[in-house]
Amino acid sequence: MLWREPWVWVAGGIVLGLLEMLLPGFVLLGFAVGAVLVGLILWTGLIVLSLPMMLLIAALVAAATWFIARRLVGVRAGQTRIWDRDINEN
């Protein structure tokens, strides 16, 4: 089974991290961190995980990464966006 190989998870995380540089808004960063973490867990060999457990760990880490990134570099409290002109005006 290919999903049991740690290098697949780490390589997938690296690819997602590289794709993150092309997309704004930290869309793939959490998934990249989650995939790399699952790959590192598998690489240590201390824990044998099933596919649903690997996906759950990756999803939880992705959510945590998104919340942390949003807190660190997201919209600040009290910050509002004000438009003074419409893009459809000439």
PDB file of C-alpha atoms in Angstrom:
ATOM      1  CA  MET A   1       0.000   0.000   0.000  1.00  0.00           C
ATOM      2  CA  LEU A   2       1.490   3.281  -1.138  1.00  0.00           C
ATOM      3  CA  TRP A   3      -0.231   5.367   1.552  1.00  0.00           C
ATOM      4  CA  ARG A   4       1.791   3.546   4.223  1.00  0.00           C
ATOM      5  CA  GLU A   5       5.077   4.871   2.838  1.00  0.00           C
ATOM      6  CA  PRO A   6       6.359   7.896   4.776  1.00  0.00           C
ATOM      7  CA  TRP A   7       8.084   9.435   1.765  1.00  0.00           C
ATOM      8  CA  VAL A   8       4.723   9.683  -0.030  1.00  0.00           C
ATOM      9  CA  TRP A   9       3.305  11.830   2.762  1.00  0.00           C
ATOM     10  CA  VAL A  10       6.444  13.988   3.031  1.00  0.00           C
ATOM     11  CA  ALA A  11       6.693  14.434  -0.754  1.00  0.00           C
ATOM     12  CA  GLY A  12       2.988  15.294  -0.908  1.00  0.00           C
ATOM     13  CA  GLY A  13       3.456  17.853   1.848  1.00  0.00           C
ATOM     14  CA  ILE A  14       6.390  19.419   0.022  1.00  0.00           C
ATOM     15  CA  VAL A  15       4.387  19.600  -3.212  1.00  0.00           C
ATOM     16  CA  LEU A  16       1.479  21.221  -1.361  1.00  0.00           C
ATOM     17  CA  GLY A  17       3.904  23.659   0.264  1.00  0.00           C
ATOM     18  CA  LEU A  18       5.303  24.602  -3.133  1.00  0.00           C
ATOM     19  CA  LEU A  19       1.809  25.039  -4.551  1.00  0.00           C
ATOM     20  CA  GLU A  20       0.992  27.265  -1.564  1.00  0.00           C
ATOM     21  CA  MET A  21       3.436  29.818  -2.939  1.00  0.00           C
ATOM     22  CA  LEU A  22       1.198  30.198  -5.989  1.00  0.00           C
ATOM     23  CA  LEU A  23      -2.062  30.657  -4.061  1.00  0.00           C
ATOM     24  CA  PRO A  24      -2.948  33.517  -1.726  1.00  0.00           C
ATOM     25  CA  GLY A  25      -4.455  33.090   1.708  1.00  0.00           C
ATOM     26  CA  PHE A  26      -2.737  30.051   3.241  1.00  0.00           C
ATOM     27  CA  VAL A  27      -5.024  27.627   1.423  1.00  0.00           C
ATOM     28  CA  LEU A  28      -2.674  24.634   1.225  1.00  0.00           C
ATOM     29  CA  LEU A  29      -0.258  25.409   4.046  1.00  0.00           C
ATOM     30  CA  GLY A  30      -2.200  23.472   6.674  1.00  0.00           C
ATOM     31  CA  PHE A  31      -2.547  20.432   4.438  1.00  0.00           C
ATOM     32  CA  ALA A  32       1.193  20.569   3.716  1.00  0.00           C
ATOM     33  CA  VAL A  33       2.094  20.691   7.410  1.00  0.00           C
ATOM     34  CA  GLY A  34      -0.367  17.902   8.213  1.00  0.00           C
ATOM     35  CA  ALA A  35       1.001  15.641   5.472  1.00  0.00           C
ATOM     36  CA  VAL A  36       4.602  16.214   6.520  1.00  0.00           C
ATOM     37  CA  LEU A  37       3.739  15.510  10.163  1.00  0.00           C
ATOM     38  CA  VAL A  38       2.020  12.230   9.265  1.00  0.00           C
ATOM     39  CA  GLY A  39       5.045  11.321   7.152  1.00  0.00           C
ATOM     40  CA  LEU A  40       7.378  12.017  10.072  1.00  0.00           C
ATOM     41  CA  ILE A  41       5.206   9.934  12.409  1.00  0.00           C
ATOM     42  CA  LEU A  42       5.368   7.056   9.943  1.00  0.00           C
ATOM     43  CA  TRP A  43       9.101   7.523   9.459  1.00  0.00           C
ATOM     44  CA  THR A  44       9.807   7.099  13.161  1.00  0.00           C
ATOM     45  CA  GLY A  45       8.013   3.763  13.075  1.00  0.00           C
ATOM     46  CA  LEU A  46       6.910   4.104  16.690  1.00  0.00           C
ATOM     47  CA  ILE A  47       3.210   4.099  15.815  1.00  0.00           C
ATOM     48  CA  VAL A  48       1.465   2.069  13.143  1.00  0.00           C
ATOM     49  CA  LEU A  49      -1.540   4.016  11.900  1.00  0.00           C
ATOM     50  CA  SER A  50      -4.485   3.085   9.735  1.00  0.00           C
ATOM     51  CA  LEU A  51      -5.438   5.294   6.797  1.00  0.00           C
ATOM     52  CA  PRO A  52      -8.441   6.885   8.572  1.00  0.00           C
ATOM     53  CA  MET A  53      -6.241   7.735  11.566  1.00  0.00           C
ATOM     54  CA  MET A  54      -3.586   9.265   9.282  1.00  0.00           C
ATOM     55  CA  LEU A  55      -6.196  11.369   7.537  1.00  0.00           C
ATOM     56  CA  LEU A  56      -7.655  12.457  10.879  1.00  0.00           C
ATOM     57  CA  ILE A  57      -4.229  13.535  12.169  1.00  0.00           C
ATOM     58  CA  ALA A  58      -3.496  15.387   8.929  1.00  0.00           C
ATOM     59  CA  ALA A  59      -6.887  17.137   9.062  1.00  0.00           C
ATOM     60  CA  LEU A  60      -6.528  18.164  12.716  1.00  0.00           C
ATOM     61  CA  VAL A  61      -3.017  19.501  12.133  1.00  0.00           C
ATOM     62  CA  ALA A  62      -4.231  21.324   9.007  1.00  0.00           C
ATOM     63  CA  ALA A  63      -7.038  22.981  10.968  1.00  0.00           C
ATOM     64  CA  ALA A  64      -4.695  23.957  13.792  1.00  0.00           C
ATOM     65  CA  THR A  65      -2.174  25.367  11.303  1.00  0.00           C
ATOM     66  CA  TRP A  66      -4.892  27.393   9.590  1.00  0.00           C
ATOM     67  CA  PHE A  67      -6.122  28.865  12.881  1.00  0.00           C
ATOM     68  CA  ILE A  68      -2.568  29.718  13.982  1.00  0.00           C
ATOM     69  CA  ALA A  69      -1.723  31.309  10.620  1.00  0.00           C
ATOM     70  CA  ARG A  70      -4.977  33.243  10.662  1.00  0.00           C
ATOM     71  CA  ARG A  71      -4.217  34.498  14.174  1.00  0.00           C
ATOM     72  CA  LEU A  72      -0.630  35.508  13.289  1.00  0.00           C
ATOM     73  CA  VAL A  73      -1.089  37.143   9.885  1.00  0.00           C
ATOM     74  CA  GLY A  74      -4.838  37.451   9.397  1.00  0.00           C
ATOM     75  CA  VAL A  75      -7.100  40.456   9.760  1.00  0.00           C
ATOM     76  CA  ARG A  76      -6.335  42.308  12.969  1.00  0.00           C
ATOM     77  CA  ALA A  77      -8.994  43.194  15.521  1.00  0.00           C
ATOM     78  CA  GLY A  78     -10.597  46.508  14.666  1.00  0.00           C
ATOM     79  CA  GLN A  79      -9.219  46.472  11.135  1.00  0.00           C
ATOM     80  CA  THR A  80     -11.834  47.172   8.494  1.00  0.00           C
ATOM     81  CA  ARG A  81     -11.625  47.379   4.753  1.00  0.00           C
ATOM     82  CA  ILE A  82     -13.115  50.552   3.271  1.00  0.00           C
ATOM     83  CA  TRP A  83     -13.764  51.034  -0.426  1.00  0.00           C
ATOM     84  CA  ASP A  84     -13.949  54.596  -1.643  1.00  0.00           C
ATOM     85  CA  ARG A  85     -14.765  53.743  -5.263  1.00  0.00           C
ATOM     86  CA  ASP A  86     -16.481  51.000  -7.180  1.00  0.00           C
ATOM     87  CA  ILE A  87     -14.386  49.029  -9.673  1.00  0.00           C
ATOM     88  CA  ASN A  88     -17.241  49.324 -12.166  1.00  0.00           C
ATOM     89  CA  GLU A  89     -17.131  53.120 -12.204  1.00  0.00           C
ATOM     90  CA  ASN A  90     -15.315  54.821 -15.069  1.00  0.00           C
TER      91      ASN A  90
END
